[in-house]
mmCIF file of C-alpha atoms and ligand atoms in Angstrom:
data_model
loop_
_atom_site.group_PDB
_atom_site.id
_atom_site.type_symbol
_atom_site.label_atom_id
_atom_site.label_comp_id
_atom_site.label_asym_id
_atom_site.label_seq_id
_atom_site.Cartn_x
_atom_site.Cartn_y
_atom_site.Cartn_z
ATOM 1 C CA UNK A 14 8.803 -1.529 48.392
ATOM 2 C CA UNK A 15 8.916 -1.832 44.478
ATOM 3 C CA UNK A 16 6.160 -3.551 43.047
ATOM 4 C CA UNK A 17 6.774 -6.680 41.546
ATOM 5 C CA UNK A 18 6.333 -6.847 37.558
ATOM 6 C CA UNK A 19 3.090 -8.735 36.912
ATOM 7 C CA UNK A 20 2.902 -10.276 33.191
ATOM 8 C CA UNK A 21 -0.381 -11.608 32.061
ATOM 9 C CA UNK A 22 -0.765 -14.693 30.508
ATOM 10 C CA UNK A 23 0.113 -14.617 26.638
ATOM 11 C CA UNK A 24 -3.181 -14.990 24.658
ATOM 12 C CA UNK A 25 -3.218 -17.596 22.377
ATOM 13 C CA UNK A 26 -6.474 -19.065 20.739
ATOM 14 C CA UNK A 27 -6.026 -22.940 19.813
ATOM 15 C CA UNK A 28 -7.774 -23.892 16.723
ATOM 16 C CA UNK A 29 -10.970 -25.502 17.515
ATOM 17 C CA UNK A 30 -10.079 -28.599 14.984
ATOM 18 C CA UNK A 31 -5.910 -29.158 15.190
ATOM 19 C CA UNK A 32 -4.930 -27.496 18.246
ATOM 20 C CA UNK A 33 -2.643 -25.201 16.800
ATOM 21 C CA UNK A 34 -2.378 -21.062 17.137
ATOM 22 C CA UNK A 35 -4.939 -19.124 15.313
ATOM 23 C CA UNK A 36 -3.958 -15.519 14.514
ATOM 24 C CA UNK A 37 -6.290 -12.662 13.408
ATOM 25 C CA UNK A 38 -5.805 -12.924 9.352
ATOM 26 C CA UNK A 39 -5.951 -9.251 7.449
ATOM 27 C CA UNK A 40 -7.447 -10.491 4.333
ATOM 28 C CA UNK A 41 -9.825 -12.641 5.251
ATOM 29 C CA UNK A 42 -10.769 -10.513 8.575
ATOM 30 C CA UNK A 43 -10.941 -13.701 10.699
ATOM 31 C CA UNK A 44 -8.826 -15.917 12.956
ATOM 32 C CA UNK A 45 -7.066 -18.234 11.195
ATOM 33 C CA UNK A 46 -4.760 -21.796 11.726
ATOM 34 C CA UNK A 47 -2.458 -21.385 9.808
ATOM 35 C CA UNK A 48 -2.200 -25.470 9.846
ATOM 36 C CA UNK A 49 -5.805 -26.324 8.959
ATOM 37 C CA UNK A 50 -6.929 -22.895 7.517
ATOM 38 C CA UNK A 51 -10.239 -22.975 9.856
ATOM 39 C CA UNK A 52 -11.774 -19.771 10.847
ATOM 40 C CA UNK A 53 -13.081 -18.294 13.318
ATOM 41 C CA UNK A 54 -15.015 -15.348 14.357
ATOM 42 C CA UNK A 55 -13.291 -12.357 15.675
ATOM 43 C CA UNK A 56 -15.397 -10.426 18.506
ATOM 44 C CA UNK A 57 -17.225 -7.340 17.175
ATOM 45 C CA UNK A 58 -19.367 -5.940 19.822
ATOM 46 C CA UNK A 59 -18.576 -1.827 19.902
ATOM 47 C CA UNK A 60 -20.282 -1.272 23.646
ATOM 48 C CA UNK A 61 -16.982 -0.475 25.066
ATOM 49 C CA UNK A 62 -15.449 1.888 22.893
ATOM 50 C CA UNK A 63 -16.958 4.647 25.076
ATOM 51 C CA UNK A 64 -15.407 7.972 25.971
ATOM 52 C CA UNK A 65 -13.901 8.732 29.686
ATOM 53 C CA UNK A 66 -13.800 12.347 31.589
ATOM 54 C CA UNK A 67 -10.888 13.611 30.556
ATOM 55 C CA UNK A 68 -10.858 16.575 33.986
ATOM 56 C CA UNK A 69 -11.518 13.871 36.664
ATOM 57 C CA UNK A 70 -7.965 12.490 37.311
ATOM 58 C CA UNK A 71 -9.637 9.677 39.104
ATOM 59 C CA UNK A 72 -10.868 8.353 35.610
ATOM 60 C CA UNK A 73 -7.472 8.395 34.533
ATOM 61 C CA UNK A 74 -5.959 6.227 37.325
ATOM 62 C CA UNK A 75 -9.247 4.053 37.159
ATOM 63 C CA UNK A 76 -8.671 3.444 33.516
ATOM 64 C CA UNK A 77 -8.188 -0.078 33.007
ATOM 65 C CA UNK A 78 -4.051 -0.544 31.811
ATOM 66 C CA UNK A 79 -2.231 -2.971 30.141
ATOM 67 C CA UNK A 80 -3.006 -4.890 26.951
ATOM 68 C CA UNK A 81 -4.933 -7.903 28.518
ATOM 69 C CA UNK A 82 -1.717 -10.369 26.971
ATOM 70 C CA UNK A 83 2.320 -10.450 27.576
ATOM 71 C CA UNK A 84 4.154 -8.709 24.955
ATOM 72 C CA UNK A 85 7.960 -7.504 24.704
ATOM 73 C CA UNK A 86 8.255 -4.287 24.297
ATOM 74 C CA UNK A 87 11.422 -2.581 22.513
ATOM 75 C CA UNK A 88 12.271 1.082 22.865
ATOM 76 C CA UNK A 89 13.847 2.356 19.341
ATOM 77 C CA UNK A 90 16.746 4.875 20.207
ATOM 78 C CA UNK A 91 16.744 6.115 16.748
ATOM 79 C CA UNK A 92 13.093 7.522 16.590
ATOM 80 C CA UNK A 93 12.288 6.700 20.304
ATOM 81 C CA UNK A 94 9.222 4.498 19.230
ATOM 82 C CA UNK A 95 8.156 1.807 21.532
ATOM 83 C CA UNK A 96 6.666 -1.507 20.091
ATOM 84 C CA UNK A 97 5.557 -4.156 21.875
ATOM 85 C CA UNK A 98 5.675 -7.745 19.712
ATOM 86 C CA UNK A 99 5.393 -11.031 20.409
ATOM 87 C CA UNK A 100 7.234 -12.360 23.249
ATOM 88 C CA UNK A 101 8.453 -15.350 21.230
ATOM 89 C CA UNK A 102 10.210 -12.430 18.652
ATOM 90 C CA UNK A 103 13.563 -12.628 18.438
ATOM 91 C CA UNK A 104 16.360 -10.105 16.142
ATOM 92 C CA UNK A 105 13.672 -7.051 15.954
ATOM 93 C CA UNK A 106 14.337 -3.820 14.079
ATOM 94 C CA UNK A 107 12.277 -0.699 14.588
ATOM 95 C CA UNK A 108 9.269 -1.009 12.315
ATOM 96 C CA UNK A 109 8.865 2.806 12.340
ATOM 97 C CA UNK A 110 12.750 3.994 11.244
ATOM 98 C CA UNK A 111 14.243 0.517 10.308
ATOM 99 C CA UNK A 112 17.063 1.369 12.736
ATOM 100 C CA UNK A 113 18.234 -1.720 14.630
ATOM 101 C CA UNK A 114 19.273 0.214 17.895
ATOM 102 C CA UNK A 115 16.997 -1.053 20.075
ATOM 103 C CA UNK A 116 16.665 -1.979 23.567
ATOM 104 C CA UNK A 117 14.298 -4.325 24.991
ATOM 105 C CA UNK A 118 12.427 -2.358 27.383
ATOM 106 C CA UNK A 119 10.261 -3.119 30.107
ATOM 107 C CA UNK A 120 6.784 -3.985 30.183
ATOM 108 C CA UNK A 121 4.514 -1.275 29.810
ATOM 109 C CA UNK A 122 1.619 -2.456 32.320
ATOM 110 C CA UNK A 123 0.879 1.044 33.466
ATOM 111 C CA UNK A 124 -0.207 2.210 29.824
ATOM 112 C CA UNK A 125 -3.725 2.964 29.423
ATOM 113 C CA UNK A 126 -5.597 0.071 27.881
ATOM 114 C CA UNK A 127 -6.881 1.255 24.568
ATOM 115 C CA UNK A 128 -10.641 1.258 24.532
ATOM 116 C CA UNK A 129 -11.221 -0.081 20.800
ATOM 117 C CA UNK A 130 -9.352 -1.271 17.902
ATOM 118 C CA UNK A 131 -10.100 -1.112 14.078
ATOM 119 C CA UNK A 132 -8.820 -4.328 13.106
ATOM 120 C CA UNK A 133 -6.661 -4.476 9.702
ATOM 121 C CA UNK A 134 -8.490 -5.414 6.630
ATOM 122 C CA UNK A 135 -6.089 -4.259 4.041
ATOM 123 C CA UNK A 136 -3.694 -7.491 3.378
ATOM 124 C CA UNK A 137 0.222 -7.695 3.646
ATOM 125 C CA UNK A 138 0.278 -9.005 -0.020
ATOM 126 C CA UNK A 139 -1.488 -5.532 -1.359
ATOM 127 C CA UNK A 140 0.802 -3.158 0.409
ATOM 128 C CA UNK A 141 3.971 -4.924 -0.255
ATOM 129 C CA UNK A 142 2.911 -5.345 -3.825
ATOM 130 C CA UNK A 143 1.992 -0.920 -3.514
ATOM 131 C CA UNK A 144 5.459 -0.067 -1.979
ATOM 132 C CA UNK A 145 7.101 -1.765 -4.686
ATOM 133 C CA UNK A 146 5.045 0.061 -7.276
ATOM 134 C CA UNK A 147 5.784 3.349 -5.075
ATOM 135 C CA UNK A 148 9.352 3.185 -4.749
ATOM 136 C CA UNK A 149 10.571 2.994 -8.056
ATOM 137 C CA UNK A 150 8.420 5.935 -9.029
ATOM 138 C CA UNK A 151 9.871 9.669 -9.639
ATOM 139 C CA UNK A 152 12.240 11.616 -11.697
ATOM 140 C CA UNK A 153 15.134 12.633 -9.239
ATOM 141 C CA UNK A 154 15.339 9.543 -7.263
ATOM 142 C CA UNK A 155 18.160 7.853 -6.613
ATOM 143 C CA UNK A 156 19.303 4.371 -9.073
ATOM 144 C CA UNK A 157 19.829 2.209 -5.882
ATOM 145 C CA UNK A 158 16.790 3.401 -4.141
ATOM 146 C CA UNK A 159 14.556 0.338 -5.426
ATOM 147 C CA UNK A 160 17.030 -2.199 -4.704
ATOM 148 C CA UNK A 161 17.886 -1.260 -0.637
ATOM 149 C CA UNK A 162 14.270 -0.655 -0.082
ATOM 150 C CA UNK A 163 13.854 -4.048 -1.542
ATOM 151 C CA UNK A 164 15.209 -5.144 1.641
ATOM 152 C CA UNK A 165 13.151 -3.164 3.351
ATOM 153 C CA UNK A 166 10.127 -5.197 4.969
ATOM 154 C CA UNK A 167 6.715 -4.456 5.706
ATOM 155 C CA UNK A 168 5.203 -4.246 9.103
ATOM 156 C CA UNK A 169 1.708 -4.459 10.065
ATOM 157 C CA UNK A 170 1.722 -2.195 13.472
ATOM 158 C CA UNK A 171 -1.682 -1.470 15.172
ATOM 159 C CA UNK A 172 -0.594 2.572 16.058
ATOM 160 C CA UNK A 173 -2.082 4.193 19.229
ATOM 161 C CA UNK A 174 -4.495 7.257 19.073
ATOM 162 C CA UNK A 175 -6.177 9.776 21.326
ATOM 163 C CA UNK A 176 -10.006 11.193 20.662
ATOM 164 C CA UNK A 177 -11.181 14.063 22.094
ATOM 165 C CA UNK A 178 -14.915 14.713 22.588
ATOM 166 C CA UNK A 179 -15.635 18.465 24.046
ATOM 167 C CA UNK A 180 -19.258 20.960 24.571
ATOM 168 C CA UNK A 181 -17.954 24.299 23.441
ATOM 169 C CA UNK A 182 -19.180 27.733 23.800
ATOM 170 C CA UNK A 183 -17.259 30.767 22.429
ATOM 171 C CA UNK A 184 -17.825 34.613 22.406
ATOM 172 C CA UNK A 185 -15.859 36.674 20.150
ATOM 173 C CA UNK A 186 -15.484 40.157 19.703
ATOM 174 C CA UNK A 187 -14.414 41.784 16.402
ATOM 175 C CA UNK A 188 -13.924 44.972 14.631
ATOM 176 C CA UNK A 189 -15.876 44.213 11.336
ATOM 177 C CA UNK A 190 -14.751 46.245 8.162
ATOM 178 C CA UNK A 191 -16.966 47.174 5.079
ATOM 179 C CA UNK A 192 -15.336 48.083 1.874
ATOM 180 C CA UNK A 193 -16.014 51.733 0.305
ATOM 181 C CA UNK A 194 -14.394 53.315 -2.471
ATOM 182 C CA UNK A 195 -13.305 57.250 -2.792
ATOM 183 C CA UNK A 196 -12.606 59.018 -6.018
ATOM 184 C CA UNK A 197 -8.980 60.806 -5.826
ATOM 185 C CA UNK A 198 -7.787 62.984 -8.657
ATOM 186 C CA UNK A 199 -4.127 63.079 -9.429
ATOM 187 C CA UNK A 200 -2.145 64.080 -12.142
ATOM 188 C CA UNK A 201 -0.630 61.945 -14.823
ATOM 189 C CA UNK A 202 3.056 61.652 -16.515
ATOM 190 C CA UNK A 203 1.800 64.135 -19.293
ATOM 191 C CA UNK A 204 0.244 67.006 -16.748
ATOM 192 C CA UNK A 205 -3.130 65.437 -17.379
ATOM 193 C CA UNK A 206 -5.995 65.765 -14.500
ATOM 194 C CA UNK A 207 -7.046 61.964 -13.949
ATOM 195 C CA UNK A 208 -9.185 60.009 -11.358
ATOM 196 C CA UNK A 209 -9.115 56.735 -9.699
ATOM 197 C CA UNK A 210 -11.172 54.755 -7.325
ATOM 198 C CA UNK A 211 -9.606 53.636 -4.195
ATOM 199 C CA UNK A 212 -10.630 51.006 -1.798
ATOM 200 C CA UNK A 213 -10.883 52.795 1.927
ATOM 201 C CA UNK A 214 -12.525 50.289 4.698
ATOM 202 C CA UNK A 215 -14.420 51.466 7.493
ATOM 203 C CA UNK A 216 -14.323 49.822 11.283
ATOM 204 C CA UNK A 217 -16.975 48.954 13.064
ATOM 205 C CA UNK A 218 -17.525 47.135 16.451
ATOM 206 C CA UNK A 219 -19.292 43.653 16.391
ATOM 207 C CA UNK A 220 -19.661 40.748 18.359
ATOM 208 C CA UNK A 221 -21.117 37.127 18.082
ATOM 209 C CA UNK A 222 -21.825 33.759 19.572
ATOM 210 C CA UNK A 223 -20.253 30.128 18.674
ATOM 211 C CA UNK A 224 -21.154 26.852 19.721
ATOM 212 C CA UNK A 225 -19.982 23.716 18.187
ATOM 213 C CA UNK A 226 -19.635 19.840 20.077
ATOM 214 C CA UNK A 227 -16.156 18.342 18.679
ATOM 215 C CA UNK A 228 -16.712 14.662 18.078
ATOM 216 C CA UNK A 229 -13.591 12.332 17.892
ATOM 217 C CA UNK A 230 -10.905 14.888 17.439
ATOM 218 C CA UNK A 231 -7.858 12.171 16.123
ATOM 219 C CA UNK A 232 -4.469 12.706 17.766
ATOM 220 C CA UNK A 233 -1.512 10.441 17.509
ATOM 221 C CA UNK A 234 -0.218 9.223 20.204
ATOM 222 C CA UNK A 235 2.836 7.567 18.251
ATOM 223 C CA UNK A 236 6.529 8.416 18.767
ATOM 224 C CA UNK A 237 7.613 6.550 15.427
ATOM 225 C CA UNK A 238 4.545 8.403 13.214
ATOM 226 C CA UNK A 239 4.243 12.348 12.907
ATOM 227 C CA UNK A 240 0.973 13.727 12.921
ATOM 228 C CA UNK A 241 1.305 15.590 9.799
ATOM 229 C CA UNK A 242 2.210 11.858 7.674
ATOM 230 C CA UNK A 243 -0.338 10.257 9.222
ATOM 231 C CA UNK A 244 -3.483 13.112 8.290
ATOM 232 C CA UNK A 245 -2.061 12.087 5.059
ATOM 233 C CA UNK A 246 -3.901 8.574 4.905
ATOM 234 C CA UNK A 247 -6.519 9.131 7.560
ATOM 235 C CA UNK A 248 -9.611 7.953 5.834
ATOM 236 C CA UNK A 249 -10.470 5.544 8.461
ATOM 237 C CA UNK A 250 -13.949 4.636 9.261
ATOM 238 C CA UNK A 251 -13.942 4.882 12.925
ATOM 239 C CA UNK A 252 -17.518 3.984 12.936
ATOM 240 C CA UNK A 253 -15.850 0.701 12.706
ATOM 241 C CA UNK A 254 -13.732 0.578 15.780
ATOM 242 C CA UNK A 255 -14.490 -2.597 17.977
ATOM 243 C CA UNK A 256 -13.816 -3.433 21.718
ATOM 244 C CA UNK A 257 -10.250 -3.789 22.133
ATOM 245 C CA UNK A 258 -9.593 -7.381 22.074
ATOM 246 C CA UNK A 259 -6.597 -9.016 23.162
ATOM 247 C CA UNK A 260 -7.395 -11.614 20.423
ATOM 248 C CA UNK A 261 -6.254 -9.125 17.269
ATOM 249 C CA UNK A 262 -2.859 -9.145 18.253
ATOM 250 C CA UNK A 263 -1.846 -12.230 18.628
ATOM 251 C CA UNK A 264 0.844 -12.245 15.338
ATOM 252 C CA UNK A 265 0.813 -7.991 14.989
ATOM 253 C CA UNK A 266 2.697 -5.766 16.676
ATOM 254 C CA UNK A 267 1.459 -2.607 18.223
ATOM 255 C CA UNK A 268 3.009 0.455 19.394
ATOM 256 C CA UNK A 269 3.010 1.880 23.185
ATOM 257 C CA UNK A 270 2.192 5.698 23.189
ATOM 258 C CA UNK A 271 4.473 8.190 23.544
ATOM 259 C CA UNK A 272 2.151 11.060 23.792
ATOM 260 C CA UNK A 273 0.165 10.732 27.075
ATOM 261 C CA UNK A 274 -3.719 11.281 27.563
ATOM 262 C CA UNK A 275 -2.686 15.170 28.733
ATOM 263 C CA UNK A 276 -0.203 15.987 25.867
ATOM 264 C CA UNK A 277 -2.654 14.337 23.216
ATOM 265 C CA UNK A 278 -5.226 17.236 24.167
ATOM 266 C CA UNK A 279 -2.610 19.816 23.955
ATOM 267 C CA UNK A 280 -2.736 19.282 20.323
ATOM 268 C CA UNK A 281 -6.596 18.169 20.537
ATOM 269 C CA UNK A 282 -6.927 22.078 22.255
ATOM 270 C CA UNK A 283 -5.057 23.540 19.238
ATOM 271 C CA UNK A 284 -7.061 21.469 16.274
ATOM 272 C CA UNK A 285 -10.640 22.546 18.024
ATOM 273 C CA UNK A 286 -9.411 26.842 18.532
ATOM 274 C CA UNK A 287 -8.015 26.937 15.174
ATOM 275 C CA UNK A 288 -11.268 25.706 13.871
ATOM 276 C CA UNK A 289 -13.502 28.180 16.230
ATOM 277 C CA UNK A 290 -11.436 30.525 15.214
ATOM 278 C CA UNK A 291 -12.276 30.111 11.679
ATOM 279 C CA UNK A 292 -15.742 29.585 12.073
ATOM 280 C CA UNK A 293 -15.937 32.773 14.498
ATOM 281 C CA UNK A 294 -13.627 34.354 11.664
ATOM 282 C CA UNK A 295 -16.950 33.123 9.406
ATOM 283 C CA UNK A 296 -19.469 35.206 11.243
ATOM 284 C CA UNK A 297 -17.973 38.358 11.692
ATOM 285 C CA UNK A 298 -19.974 40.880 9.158
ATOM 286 C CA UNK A 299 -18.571 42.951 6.409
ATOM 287 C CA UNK A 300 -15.907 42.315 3.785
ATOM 288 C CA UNK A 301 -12.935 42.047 6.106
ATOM 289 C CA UNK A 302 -12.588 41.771 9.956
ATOM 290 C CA UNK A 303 -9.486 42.716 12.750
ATOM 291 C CA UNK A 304 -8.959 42.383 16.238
ATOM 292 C CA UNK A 305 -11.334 38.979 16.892
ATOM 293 C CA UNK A 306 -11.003 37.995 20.167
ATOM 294 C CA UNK A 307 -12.681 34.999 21.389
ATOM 295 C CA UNK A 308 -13.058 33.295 24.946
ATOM 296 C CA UNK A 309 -14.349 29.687 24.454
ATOM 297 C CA UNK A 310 -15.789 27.875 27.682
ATOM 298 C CA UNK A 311 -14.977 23.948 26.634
ATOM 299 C CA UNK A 312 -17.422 21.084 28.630
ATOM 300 C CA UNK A 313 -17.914 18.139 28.801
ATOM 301 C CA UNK A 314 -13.912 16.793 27.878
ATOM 302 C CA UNK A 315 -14.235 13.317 27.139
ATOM 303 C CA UNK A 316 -11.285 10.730 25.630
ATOM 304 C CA UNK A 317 -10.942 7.455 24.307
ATOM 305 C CA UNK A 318 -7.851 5.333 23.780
ATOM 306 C CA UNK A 319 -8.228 3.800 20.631
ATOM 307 C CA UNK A 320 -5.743 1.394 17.741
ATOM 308 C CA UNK A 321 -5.497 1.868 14.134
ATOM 309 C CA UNK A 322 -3.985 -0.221 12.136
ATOM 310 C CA UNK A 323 -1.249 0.671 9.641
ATOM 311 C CA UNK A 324 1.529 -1.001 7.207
ATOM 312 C CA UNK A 325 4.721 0.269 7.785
ATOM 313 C CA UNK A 326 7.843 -0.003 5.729
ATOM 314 C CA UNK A 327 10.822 2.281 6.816
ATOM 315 C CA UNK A 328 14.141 2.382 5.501
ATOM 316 C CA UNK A 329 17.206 4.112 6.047
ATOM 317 C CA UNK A 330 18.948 5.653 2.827
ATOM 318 C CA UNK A 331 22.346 7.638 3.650
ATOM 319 C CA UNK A 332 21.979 8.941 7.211
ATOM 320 C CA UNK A 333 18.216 9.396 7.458
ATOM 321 C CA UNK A 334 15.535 7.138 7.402
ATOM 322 C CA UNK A 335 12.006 6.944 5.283
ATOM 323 C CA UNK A 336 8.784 5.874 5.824
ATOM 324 C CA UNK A 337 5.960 4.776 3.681
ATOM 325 C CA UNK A 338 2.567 3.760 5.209
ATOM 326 C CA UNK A 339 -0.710 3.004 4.033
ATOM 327 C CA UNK A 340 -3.802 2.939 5.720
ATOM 328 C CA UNK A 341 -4.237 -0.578 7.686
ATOM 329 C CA UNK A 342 -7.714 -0.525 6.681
ATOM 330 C CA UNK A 343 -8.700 1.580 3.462
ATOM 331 C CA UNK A 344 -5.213 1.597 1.684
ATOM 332 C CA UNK A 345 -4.381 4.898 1.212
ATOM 333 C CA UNK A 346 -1.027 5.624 0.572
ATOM 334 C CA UNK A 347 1.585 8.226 1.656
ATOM 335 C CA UNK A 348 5.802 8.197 1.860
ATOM 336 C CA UNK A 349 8.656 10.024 1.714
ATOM 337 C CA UNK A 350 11.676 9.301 -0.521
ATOM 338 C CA UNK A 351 14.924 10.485 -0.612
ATOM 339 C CA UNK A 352 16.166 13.029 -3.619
ATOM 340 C CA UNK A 353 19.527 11.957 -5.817
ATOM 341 C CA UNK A 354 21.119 15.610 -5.705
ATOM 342 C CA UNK A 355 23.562 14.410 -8.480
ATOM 343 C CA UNK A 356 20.199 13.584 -10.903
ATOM 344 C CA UNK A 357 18.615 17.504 -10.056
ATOM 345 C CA UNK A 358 21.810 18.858 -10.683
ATOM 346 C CA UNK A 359 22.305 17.349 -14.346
ATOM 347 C CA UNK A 360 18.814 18.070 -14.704
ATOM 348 C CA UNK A 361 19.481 22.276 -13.842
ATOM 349 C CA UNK A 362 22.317 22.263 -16.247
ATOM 350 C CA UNK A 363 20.256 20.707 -19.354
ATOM 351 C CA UNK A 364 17.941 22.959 -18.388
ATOM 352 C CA UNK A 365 20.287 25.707 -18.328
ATOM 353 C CA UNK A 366 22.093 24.112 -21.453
ATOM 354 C CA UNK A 367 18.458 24.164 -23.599
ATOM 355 C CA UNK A 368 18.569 27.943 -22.711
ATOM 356 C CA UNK A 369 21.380 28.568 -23.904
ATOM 357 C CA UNK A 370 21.353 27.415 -26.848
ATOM 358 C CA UNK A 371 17.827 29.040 -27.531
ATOM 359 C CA UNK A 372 19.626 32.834 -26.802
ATOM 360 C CA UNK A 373 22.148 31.531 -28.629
ATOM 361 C CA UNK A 374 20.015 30.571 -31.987
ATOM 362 C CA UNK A 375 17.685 33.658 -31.686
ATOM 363 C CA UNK A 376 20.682 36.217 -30.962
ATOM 364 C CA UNK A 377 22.680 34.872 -34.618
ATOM 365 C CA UNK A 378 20.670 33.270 -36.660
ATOM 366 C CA UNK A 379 20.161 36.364 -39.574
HETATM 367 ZN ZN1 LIG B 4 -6.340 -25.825 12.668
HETATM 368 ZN ZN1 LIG B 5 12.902 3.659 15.294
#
């Protein structure tokens, strides 16, 4: 028998002195009625935001799931991002590609519920006032650029991430080389005897011992966000993360991750062996090394799902689209734009045009 789609309640918080809907407020880092303008505490207890064991499959289907409130969730056929917004939302776009192909999907209750949340502190005003600046900016972009991404708006999406805690232990095995230099005599263009040093490195057997505990390895877990644009403005304090509380999104929207808990430590697994590697790479003796082989015992596998928060504007230019984001709760910035091929191609031939003329003037001036 198919189980029946259960929807929890939709949060809302009444305002304490008119009734009406408080939502969590960016700037001032408080609830706030938007009628009255009272305030209100946000919860900020961190006890929760603990780590699970990532081996025992029973802590996976223990986890606790859902988001604790009804949202709609919309899957983006464009970028394949799923957001979940409001229920009351109407007309949505895809915050992460601006495409409007979307479906409304359904409810995501068996997502893990994320563990903490760093709420936003960075205000909407701020980073639409810093895309603005942004977009305009740069030789070879395109005349019309400013004015479509005008249209463009700004979303405030709470993004989902993966943290890996693991013990590991590695033992490598190297061939360490040390640098020596041999005199060799040859002779020259005019039939003279000369000499020259040459490097020459000699091989040697040498093995070592690594251990290193990885604390809060960050992987996104976002379809609409690659992780190689986010690491661009990850300078979040995750010292900061609070108990996920249903409470912060009541007026945001947040995305549903599309990497699960096991394909978020595939790329966990990479980021921790390419840094034993390095630091194995470190230990090796001599000048130079070859052949390091290392066999790393990882313990103690831990996760956490966790929210941070993030301003998103995307917009599509030709057949592609761009993103810019900044950092939900610092402000860092990062974004792609697209290039005007007609404005690098008038720029080549100046170029080209300036050299000419230079030959030109130097070849016939006497
Ligand atoms: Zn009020
Ligand atoms: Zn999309």
């Amino acid at each position: 028998m198919e189980e029946a789609p259960r929807l929890d309640p939709v949060i809302t918080m009444a305002c304490d002195n008119c009734g009406s809907n408080m939502a969590y407020d960016a700037k001032r880092q408080l609830m706030l009625c938007p009628s009255c303008q009272s305030t209100k505490e946000p919860p900020k207890a961190q006890d929760m935001v603990i780590e699970k064991d990532f081996n025992s499959a029973l802590a996976l289907d223990d986890a606790p799931k859902g988001m604790g409130t009804a949202m709609k969730s919309y899957h983006c056929e464009n970028c394949g991002a799923n957001t979940m917004v409001d229920p009351s939302t109407v007309g949505f776009s895809c915050s992460f590609c601006g495409s409007s192909k979307v479906n409304e999907a359904a409810y995501a209750e068996k997502v893990i519920k994320p563990a903490g949340i760093l709420p936003f502190a960075y205000p909407k005003d701020k980073a639409l006032e810093a895309f603005k600046t942004w977009v305009g900016k740069g030789l070879f972009v395109p005349n019309d650029l400013a004015k479509r991404a005008r249209l463009a708006k700004i979303d405030g999406v709470y993004v989902p991430f993966w943290t890996y805690d693991a013990e590991t232990e590695s033992y490598w095995t190297a061939e360490a080389g040390y640098y020596y230099y041999e005199t060799e005599y040859f002779t020259d263009n005019n039939g003279q005897r000369q000499s020259r040093q040459v490097r020459k490195t000699r091989w040697v057997p040498a093995n070592g011992y690594y251990a290193h505990n990885f604390d809060d390895v960050l992987v996104v877990a976002s379809g609409g966000v690659k992780q190689n644009m986010m690491e661009r403005i990850n300078n979040y304090n995750l010292g900061k993360v609070v108990n996920y509380d249903a409470q912060y999104m009541i007026g945001w929207m947040s995305e549903v991750y599309a990497k699960d808990v096991k394909q978020g430590f595939e790329v966990a697994d990479k980021i921790m062996n390419d840094f034993i590697r390095t630091e194995c790479g470190r230990q090796v003796p001599g000048d130079t090394y070859r052949n390091l082989d290392i066999h790393t015992r990882k313990d103690g596998i831990t996760f956490k799902h966790i929210l941070l928060p993030l301003w998103i504007a995307a917009y599509q230019y030709g057949d592609s689209s761009f993103q810019f984001l900044i950092n939900g709760e610092t402000g860092k910035i990062a974004g792609d734009k697209p290039t005007s091929w007609i404005k690098v191609t008038i720029a080549i031939l100046l170029v080209l045009a300036i050299i000419a003329t230079l030959v030109w003037y130097f070849k016939f001036r006497k």
